[in-house]
Each structure stands twice: as C-alpha cells, then as structure tokens.
PDB file of C-alpha atoms in Angstrom:
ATOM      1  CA  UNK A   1     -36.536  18.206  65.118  1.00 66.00           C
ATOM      2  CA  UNK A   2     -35.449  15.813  62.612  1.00 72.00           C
ATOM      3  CA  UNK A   3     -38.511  14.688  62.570  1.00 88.00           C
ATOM      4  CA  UNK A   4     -40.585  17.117  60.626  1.00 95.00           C
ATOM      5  CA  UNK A   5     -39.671  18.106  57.124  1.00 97.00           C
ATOM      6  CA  UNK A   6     -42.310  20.959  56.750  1.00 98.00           C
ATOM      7  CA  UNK A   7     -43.213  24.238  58.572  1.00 98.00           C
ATOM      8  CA  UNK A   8     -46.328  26.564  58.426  1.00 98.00           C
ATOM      9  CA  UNK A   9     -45.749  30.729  58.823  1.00 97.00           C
ATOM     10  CA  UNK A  10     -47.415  29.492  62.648  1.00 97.00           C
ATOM     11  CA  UNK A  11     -44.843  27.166  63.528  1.00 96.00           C
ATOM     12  CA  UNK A  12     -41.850  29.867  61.999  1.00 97.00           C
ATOM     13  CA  UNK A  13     -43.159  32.370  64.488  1.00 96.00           C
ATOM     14  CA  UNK A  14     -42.480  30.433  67.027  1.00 95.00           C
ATOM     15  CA  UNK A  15     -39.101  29.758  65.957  1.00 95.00           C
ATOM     16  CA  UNK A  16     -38.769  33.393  66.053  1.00 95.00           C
ATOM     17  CA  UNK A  17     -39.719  33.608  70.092  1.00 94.00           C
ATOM     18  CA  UNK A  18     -37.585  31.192  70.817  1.00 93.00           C
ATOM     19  CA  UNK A  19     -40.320  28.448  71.383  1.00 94.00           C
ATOM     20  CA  UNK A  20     -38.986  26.054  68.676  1.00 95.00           C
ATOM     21  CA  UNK A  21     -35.595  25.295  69.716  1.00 95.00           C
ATOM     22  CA  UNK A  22     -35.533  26.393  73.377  1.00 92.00           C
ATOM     23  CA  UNK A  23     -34.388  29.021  75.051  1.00 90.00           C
ATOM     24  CA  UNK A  24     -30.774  30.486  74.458  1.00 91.00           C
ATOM     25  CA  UNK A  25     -30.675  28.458  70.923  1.00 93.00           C
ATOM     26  CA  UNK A  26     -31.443  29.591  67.281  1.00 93.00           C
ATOM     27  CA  UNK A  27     -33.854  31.606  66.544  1.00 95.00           C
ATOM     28  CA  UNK A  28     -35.385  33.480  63.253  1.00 96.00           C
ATOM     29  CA  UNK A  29     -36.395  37.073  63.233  1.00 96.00           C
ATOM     30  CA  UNK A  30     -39.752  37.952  64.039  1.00 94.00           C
ATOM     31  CA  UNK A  31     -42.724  40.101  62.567  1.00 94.00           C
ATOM     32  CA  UNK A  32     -41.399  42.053  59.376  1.00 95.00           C
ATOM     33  CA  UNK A  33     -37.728  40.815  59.199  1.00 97.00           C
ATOM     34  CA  UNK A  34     -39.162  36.928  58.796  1.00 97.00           C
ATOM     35  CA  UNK A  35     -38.396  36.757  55.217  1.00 97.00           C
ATOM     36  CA  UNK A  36     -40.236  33.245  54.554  1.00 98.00           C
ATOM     37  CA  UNK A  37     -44.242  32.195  54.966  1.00 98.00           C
ATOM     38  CA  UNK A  38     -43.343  28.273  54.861  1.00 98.00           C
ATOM     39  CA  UNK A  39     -41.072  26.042  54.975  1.00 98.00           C
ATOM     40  CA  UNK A  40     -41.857  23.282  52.134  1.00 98.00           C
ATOM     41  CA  UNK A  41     -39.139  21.361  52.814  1.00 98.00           C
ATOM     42  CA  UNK A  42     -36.181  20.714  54.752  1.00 98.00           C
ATOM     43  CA  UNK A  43     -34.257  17.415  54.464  1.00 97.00           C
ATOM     44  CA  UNK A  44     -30.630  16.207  56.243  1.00 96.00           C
ATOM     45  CA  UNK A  45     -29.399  14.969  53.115  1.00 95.00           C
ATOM     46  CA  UNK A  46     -30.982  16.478  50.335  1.00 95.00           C
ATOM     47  CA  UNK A  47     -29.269  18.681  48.007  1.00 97.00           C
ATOM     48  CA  UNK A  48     -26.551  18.399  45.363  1.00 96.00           C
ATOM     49  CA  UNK A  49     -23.966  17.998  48.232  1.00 97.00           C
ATOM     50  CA  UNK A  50     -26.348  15.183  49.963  1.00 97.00           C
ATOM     51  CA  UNK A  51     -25.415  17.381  53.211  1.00 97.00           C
ATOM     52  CA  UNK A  52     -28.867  18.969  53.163  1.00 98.00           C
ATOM     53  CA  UNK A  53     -31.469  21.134  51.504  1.00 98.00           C
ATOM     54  CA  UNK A  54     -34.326  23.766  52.647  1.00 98.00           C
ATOM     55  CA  UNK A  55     -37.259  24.830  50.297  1.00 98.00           C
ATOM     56  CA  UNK A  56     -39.180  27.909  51.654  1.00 98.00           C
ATOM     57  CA  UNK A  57     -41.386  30.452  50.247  1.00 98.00           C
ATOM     58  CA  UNK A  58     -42.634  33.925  50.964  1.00 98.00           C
ATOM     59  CA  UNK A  59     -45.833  34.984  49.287  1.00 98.00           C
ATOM     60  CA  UNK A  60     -45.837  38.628  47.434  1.00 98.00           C
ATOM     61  CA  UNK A  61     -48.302  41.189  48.014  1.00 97.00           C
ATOM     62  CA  UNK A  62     -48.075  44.888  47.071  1.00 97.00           C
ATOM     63  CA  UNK A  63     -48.491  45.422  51.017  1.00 96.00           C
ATOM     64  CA  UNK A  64     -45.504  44.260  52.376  1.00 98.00           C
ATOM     65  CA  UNK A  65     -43.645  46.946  54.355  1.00 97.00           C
ATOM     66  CA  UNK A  66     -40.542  47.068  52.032  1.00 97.00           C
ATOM     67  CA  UNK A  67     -42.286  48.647  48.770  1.00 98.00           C
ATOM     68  CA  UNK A  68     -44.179  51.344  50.775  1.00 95.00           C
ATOM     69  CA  UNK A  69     -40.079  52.886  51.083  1.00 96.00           C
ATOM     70  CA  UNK A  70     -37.771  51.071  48.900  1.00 97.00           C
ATOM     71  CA  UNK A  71     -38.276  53.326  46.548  1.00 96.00           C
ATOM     72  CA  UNK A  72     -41.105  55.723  46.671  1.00 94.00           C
ATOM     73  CA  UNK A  73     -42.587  55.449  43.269  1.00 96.00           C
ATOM     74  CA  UNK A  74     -40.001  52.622  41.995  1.00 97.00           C
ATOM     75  CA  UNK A  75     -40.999  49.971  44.807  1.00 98.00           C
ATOM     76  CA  UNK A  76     -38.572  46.975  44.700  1.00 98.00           C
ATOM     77  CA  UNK A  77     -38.023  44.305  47.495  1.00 98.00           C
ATOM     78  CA  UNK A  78     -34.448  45.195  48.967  1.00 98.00           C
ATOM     79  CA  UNK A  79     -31.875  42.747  47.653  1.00 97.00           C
ATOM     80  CA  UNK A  80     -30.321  42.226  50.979  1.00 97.00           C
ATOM     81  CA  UNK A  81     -33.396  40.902  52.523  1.00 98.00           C
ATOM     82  CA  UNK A  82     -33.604  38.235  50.025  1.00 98.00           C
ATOM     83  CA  UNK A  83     -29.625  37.223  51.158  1.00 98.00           C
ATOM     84  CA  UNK A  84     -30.992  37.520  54.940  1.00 98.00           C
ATOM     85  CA  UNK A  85     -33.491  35.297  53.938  1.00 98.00           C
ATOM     86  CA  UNK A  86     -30.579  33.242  53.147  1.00 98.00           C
ATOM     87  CA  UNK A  87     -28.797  33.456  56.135  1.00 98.00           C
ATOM     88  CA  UNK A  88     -32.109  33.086  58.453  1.00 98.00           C
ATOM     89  CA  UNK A  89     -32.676  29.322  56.399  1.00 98.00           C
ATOM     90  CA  UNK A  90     -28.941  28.378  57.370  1.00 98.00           C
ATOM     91  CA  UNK A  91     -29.029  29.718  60.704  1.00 97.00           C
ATOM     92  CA  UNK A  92     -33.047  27.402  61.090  1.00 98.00           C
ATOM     93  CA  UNK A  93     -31.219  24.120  59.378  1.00 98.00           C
ATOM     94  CA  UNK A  94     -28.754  24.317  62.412  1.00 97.00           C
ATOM     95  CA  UNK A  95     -31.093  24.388  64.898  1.00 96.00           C
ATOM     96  CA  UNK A  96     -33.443  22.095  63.199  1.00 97.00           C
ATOM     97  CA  UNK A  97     -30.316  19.685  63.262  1.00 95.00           C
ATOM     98  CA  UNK A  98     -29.570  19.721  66.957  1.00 95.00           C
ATOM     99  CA  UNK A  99     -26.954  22.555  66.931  1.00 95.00           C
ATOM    100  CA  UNK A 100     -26.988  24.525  70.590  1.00 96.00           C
ATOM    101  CA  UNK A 101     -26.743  28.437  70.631  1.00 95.00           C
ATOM    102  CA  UNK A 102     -27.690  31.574  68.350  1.00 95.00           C
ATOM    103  CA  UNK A 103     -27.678  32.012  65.017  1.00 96.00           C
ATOM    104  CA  UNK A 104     -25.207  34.709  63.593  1.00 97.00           C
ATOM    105  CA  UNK A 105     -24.254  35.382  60.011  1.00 98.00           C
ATOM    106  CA  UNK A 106     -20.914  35.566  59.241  1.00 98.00           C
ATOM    107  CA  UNK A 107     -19.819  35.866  55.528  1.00 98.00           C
ATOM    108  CA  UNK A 108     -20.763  35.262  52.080  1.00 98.00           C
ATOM    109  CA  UNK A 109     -18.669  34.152  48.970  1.00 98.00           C
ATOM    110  CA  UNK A 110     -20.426  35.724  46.049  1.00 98.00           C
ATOM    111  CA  UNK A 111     -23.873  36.898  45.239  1.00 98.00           C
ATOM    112  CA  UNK A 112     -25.320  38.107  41.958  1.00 98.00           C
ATOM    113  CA  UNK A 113     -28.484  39.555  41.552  1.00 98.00           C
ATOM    114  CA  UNK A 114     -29.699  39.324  38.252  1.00 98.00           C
ATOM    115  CA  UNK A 115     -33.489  39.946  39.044  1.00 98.00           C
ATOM    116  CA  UNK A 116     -36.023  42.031  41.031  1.00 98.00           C
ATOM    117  CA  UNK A 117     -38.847  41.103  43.271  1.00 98.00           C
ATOM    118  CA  UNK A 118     -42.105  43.532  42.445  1.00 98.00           C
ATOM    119  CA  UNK A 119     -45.417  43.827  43.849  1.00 98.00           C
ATOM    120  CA  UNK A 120     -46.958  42.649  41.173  1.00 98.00           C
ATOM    121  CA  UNK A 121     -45.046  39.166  41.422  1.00 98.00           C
ATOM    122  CA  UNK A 122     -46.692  36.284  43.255  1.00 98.00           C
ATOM    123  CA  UNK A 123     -44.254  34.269  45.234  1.00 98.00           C
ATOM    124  CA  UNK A 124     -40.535  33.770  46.573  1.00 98.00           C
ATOM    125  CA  UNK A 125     -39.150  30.351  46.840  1.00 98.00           C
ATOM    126  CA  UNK A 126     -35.766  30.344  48.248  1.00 98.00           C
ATOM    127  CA  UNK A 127     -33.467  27.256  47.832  1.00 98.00           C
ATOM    128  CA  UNK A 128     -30.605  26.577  49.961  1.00 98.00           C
ATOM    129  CA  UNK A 129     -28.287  23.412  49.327  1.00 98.00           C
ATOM    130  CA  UNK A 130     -26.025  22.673  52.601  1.00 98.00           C
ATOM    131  CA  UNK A 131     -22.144  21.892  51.518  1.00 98.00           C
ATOM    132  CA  UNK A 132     -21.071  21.198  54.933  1.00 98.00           C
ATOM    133  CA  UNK A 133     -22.276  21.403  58.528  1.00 97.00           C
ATOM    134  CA  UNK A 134     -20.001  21.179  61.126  1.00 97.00           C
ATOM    135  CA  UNK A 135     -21.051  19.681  64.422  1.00 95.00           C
ATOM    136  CA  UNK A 136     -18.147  20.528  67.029  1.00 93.00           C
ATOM    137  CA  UNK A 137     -17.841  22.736  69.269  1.00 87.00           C
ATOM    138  CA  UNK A 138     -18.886  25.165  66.858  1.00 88.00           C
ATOM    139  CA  UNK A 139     -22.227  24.310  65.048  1.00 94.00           C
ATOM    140  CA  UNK A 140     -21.425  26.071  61.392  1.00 98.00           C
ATOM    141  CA  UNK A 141     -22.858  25.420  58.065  1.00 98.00           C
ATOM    142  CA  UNK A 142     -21.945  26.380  54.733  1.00 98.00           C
ATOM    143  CA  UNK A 143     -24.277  26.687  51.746  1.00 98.00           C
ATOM    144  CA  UNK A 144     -25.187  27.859  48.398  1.00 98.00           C
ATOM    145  CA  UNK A 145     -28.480  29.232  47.628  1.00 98.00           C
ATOM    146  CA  UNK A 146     -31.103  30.616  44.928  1.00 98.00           C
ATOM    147  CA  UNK A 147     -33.796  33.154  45.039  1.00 98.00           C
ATOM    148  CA  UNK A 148     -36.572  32.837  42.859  1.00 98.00           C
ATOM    149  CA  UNK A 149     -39.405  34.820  41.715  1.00 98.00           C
ATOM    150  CA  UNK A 150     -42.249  33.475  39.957  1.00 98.00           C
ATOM    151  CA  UNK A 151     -40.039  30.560  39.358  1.00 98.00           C
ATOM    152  CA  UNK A 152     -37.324  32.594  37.978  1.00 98.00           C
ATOM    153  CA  UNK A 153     -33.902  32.350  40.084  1.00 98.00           C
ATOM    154  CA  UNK A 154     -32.942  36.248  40.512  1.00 98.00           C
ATOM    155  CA  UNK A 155     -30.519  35.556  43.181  1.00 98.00           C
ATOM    156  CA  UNK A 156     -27.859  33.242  43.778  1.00 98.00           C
ATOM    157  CA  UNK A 157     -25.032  33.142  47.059  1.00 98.00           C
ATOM    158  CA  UNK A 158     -21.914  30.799  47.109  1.00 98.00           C
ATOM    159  CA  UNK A 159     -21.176  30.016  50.412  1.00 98.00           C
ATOM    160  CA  UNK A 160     -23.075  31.855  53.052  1.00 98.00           C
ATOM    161  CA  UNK A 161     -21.908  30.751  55.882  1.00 98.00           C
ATOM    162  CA  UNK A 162     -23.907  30.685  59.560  1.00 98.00           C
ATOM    163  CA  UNK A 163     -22.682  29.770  62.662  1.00 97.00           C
ATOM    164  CA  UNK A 164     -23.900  29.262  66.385  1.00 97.00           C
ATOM    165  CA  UNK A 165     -22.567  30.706  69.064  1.00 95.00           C
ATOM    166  CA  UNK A 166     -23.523  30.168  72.871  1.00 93.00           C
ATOM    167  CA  UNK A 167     -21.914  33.061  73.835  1.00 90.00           C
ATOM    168  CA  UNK A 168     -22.470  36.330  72.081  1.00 89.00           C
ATOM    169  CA  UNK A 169     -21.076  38.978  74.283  1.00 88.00           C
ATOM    170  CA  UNK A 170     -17.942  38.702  72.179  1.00 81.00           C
ATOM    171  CA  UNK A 171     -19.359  40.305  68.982  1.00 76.00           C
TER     172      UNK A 171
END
C-alpha cells in the first residue's frame, strides 16, 4: 500500500470491512465510529521523527450523531473520540505499511485537551507524527499527535501507542 499517499471517505470504508488490507488484518471502524472523511496524506518518512506522518480530516456538521447526546443543550464532540481518532490513524499506518493482524490500542502517554469541537466549526484535521514502528513479530507503532479545529490544535497525545495482533482471543 505504499504506494498511495491519499485516501477518499470511499476508500476508508473499505478499510473498515476489511477490503483494504485483507482479511484477518487491520481494520478501521465503520459507519459512526470512523472518526476521519480523508486521508490527505500519509507518508513512510514524513514527520519530525522522519519515521512517518498521517494528515486526515473529518468535516463538521451540526448533524453528526455525537451533538444530538453529548450534551443535550451544550452539544460538544466527545474528547475521547478525537484520541480514537488517534489511535484508528496509528492502527491504518500499520497496515498501510505491511504490518499483518488487527489493530488494538494499547496506551497513551499524555493528552491535554485545551479546546472543543462545536457544530458550528467546519473541519478536523488530525496530525499524527510516527516515533517508531516496529516491524517484528509484533507490528507496533508509537506516535504523537494533534487535533485541530478550524486550524486550531485543541488536542495533543504523546505516545499513543497501537499494536497488531494476529491473535486476539487473549484480550
């Protein structure tokens, strides 16, 4: 998958049915828990770390599921679906990079939030810069990321860390 360094909201869903990578291997959420529209960009040795970087965005509108009950007259995109968003862009850079097996979440250094994603904001862009990827027997990477609104960062994680697993049963 090297290859392609973009992805539309089509091609994500199908990374989400397992079409992208093939059966058994990584795979991001489907329907309302795929945080992202695009991917904009997604490079092996990009970011500040040269070990990689993924730009993706998610475009606001005041129908998205979240606001209709997070809160009820205060609505508010949850902050922990901005750091699953996180997690979802690590788990996609693995598989986009050849790893074999699913994508689990398994940590985080530190996150701030210092923000808040509204209705009336227009779009997410969500910036994740790889500091290691491990290829072994375990496929894990490691990486810091920002969430930004409007082109404001709101979010930032230190070391979220994703790994894939070919056998799950033991979780």
């Amino acid at each position: 998958m090297l290859d392609q360094n973009s992805y539309s909201k089509e091609d994500l869903v199908k990374a989400g049915t397992g079409e992208m990578f093939g059966e058994g291997n990584s795979q991001l959420p489907s329907d309302n828990m795929l945080m992202m529209d695009r991917i904009i960009s997604i490079t092996e040795d990009g970011g500040e770390y040269g070990k990689g970087e993924i730009i993706a965005e998610l475009d606001i509108s005041p129908d998205l599921w979240f606001f209709d009950c997070h809160f009820k007259g205060d609505p508010v995109m949850p902050g922990c679906l901005g750091l699953d968003a996180m997690w979802q862009l690590v788990g996609f850079f693995l598989g986009w990079s050849g790893g074999p097996g699913r994508g689990r979440a398994l940590g985080v250094g530190e996150v701030k939030f210092t923000g808040q994603i509204l209705p009336t904001n227009k779009k997410v862009t969500y910036k994740i810069t790889l500091k290691r990827v491990i290829k072994r027997k375990l496929f894990m990477g490691i990486a810091d990321g920002e969430v930004l609104v409007d082109g404001k960062v709101i979010y930032t994680a230190k070391d979220l860390i994703v790994g894939l697993f070919t056998d799950t049963t033991s979780f």
